[in-house]
Coordinates of C-alpha atoms in Angstrom, one line a residue:
M650 CA -5.4 -55.2 -0.3
F651 CA -2.4 -53.8 -2.2
I652 CA -4.7 -52.2 -4.8
L653 CA -6.8 -50.5 -2.1
N654 CA -3.7 -49.1 -0.5
S655 CA -2.5 -47.8 -3.8
I656 CA -5.8 -46.2 -4.6
N657 CA -6.0 -44.6 -1.2
K658 CA -2.5 -43.2 -1.6
K659 CA -3.4 -41.7 -5.0
L660 CA -6.6 -40.2 -3.7
E661 CA -4.7 -38.7 -0.7
N662 CA -1.9 -37.4 -2.9
N663 CA -4.4 -35.6 -5.1
N664 CA -6.5 -34.2 -2.3
Y665 CA -9.5 -36.1 -3.6
K666 CA -12.4 -36.2 -1.2
L667 CA -14.1 -39.6 -1.3
T668 CA -17.8 -38.8 -0.8
E669 CA -20.3 -41.6 -0.3
Q670 CA -21.4 -41.6 -3.9
R671 CA -17.9 -41.4 -5.2
A672 CA -17.0 -44.4 -2.9
I673 CA -19.8 -46.4 -4.5
V674 CA -18.5 -45.7 -8.0
L675 CA -15.0 -46.8 -6.8
D676 CA -16.5 -49.9 -5.2
V677 CA -18.2 -50.8 -8.4
M678 CA -14.8 -50.6 -10.2
V679 CA -13.0 -52.6 -7.6
E680 CA -15.7 -55.3 -7.6
N681 CA -15.4 -55.5 -11.4
K682 CA -11.6 -55.6 -11.5
G683 CA -10.5 -56.8 -14.9
K684 CA -13.7 -55.7 -16.7
H685 CA -14.1 -52.8 -19.1
L686 CA -17.1 -50.9 -18.0
S687 CA -18.9 -48.0 -19.7
A688 CA -20.2 -45.2 -17.6
E689 CA -23.7 -46.7 -18.2
D690 CA -22.5 -50.0 -16.8
V691 CA -21.1 -48.3 -13.7
L692 CA -24.4 -46.3 -13.3
Y693 CA -26.5 -49.5 -13.5
K694 CA -24.3 -51.3 -10.9
A695 CA -24.0 -48.2 -8.7
R696 CA -27.8 -47.7 -8.6
K697 CA -28.2 -51.1 -7.0
K698 CA -26.3 -49.6 -4.0
A699 CA -27.5 -46.0 -4.2
P700 CA -30.7 -45.6 -6.3
S701 CA -30.4 -41.8 -6.4
I702 CA -26.9 -41.6 -7.8
S703 CA -26.9 -39.5 -11.0
M704 CA -25.2 -40.1 -14.3
S705 CA -23.3 -36.8 -13.9
T706 CA -21.8 -38.0 -10.6
V707 CA -20.7 -41.2 -12.2
Y708 CA -19.2 -39.4 -15.2
R709 CA -17.4 -36.8 -13.0
T710 CA -16.1 -39.5 -10.7
L711 CA -14.9 -41.7 -13.5
E712 CA -13.1 -38.8 -15.2
K713 CA -11.4 -37.8 -11.9
L714 CA -10.3 -41.3 -11.1
S715 CA -8.9 -41.6 -14.6
S716 CA -7.0 -38.3 -14.3
I717 CA -5.2 -39.5 -11.2
D718 CA -4.4 -43.0 -12.6
V719 CA -6.8 -45.0 -10.5
L720 CA -8.7 -46.0 -13.6
Y721 CA -7.6 -46.5 -17.1
K722 CA -9.8 -44.9 -19.7
T723 CA -9.9 -46.1 -23.3
M724 CA -12.2 -45.9 -26.3
L725 CA -12.9 -49.5 -27.3
D726 CA -16.1 -49.1 -29.2
K727 CA -17.4 -46.3 -31.4
G728 CA -17.4 -43.1 -29.4
R729 CA -17.8 -44.8 -26.0
F730 CA -15.2 -44.8 -23.4
R731 CA -14.6 -47.9 -21.2
Y732 CA -13.0 -47.8 -17.7
E733 CA -11.0 -50.4 -15.9
L734 CA -9.1 -50.4 -12.6
C735 CA -5.4 -49.7 -13.1
K736 CA -3.3 -52.6 -12.1
D737 CA -0.1 -50.5 -12.0
E738 CA 1.4 -47.2 -13.2
Y739 CA 1.5 -48.3 -16.8
H740 CA -1.2 -50.0 -18.8
R741 CA 0.5 -52.8 -20.6
H742 CA -2.1 -55.0 -22.1
H743 CA -4.1 -54.6 -25.2
H744 CA -7.5 -55.5 -26.5
V745 CA -9.3 -57.5 -29.2
I746 CA -12.8 -56.3 -29.7
C747 CA -15.6 -58.3 -31.4
I748 CA -17.3 -56.2 -34.0
D749 CA -20.5 -58.2 -33.7
C750 CA -21.2 -58.8 -30.0
G751 CA -18.8 -56.2 -28.5
S752 CA -17.0 -58.7 -26.3
I753 CA -13.5 -57.6 -25.2
L754 CA -10.5 -59.8 -24.7
E755 CA -7.3 -58.6 -23.0
V756 CA -4.1 -59.8 -24.6
K757 CA -0.5 -59.5 -23.7
V758 CA 1.7 -58.5 -26.6
G759 CA 5.4 -59.2 -26.6
E760 CA 6.8 -56.0 -25.2
E761 CA 9.9 -56.4 -27.4
L762 CA 7.7 -55.9 -30.4
L763 CA 6.2 -52.6 -29.1
S764 CA 9.5 -51.6 -27.5
S765 CA 11.2 -51.8 -30.9
L766 CA 8.5 -49.6 -32.4
E767 CA 8.9 -47.1 -29.6
T768 CA 12.7 -47.0 -30.1
H769 CA 12.2 -46.4 -33.8
L770 CA 9.8 -43.5 -33.2
E771 CA 12.0 -42.0 -30.5
K772 CA 14.8 -41.9 -33.1
K773 CA 12.5 -39.8 -35.2
G774 CA 12.1 -37.3 -32.4
F775 CA 8.9 -38.6 -30.6
K776 CA 8.8 -38.9 -26.9
I777 CA 6.6 -41.9 -26.2
K778 CA 4.6 -41.9 -22.9
D779 CA 2.4 -44.9 -23.4
H780 CA 1.0 -47.2 -26.1
E781 CA -2.3 -48.9 -26.7
L782 CA -3.1 -51.6 -29.3
K783 CA -6.6 -52.5 -30.3
S784 CA -7.6 -55.2 -32.8
Y785 CA -11.1 -55.7 -34.2
G786 CA -12.6 -58.9 -35.6
H787 CA -15.1 -61.7 -34.9
C788 CA -14.9 -63.6 -31.6
P789 CA -15.0 -67.4 -31.8
K790 CA -18.7 -67.4 -30.8
C791 CA -19.7 -64.9 -33.5
N792 CA -17.3 -66.4 -36.1
K793 CA -19.2 -69.7 -36.1
G794 CA -22.0 -68.3 -38.3

């Protein structure tokens, strides 16, 4: 329930009108909390609820929800963005992506490691706003071959 209250507050603060089709896209994301969905994944799932929803509506909705921090948008595979529901203000988990099957595993990295790197970069004049770490390899299933 906390997530829905947080989302509603963000929508309201950004004067974002939640039309029926936009609500369906948001429902898909909430129902798939913790998953990293492509726009095509969202479209497929949204069409089960609203067969006439268009890809452009899905794209525009995903982009808008990302811009107001309801969704986190990241490029995990070659040239394709993935979207996931924001758990809080800051995205603080990272990803390991299988280069064979495309599976994605979320990992928590010791914040002290990345905090140390950010401190080093800030001493060099950079103002760090966020960080993202992606590792690529073979998942246990694909590595058995």
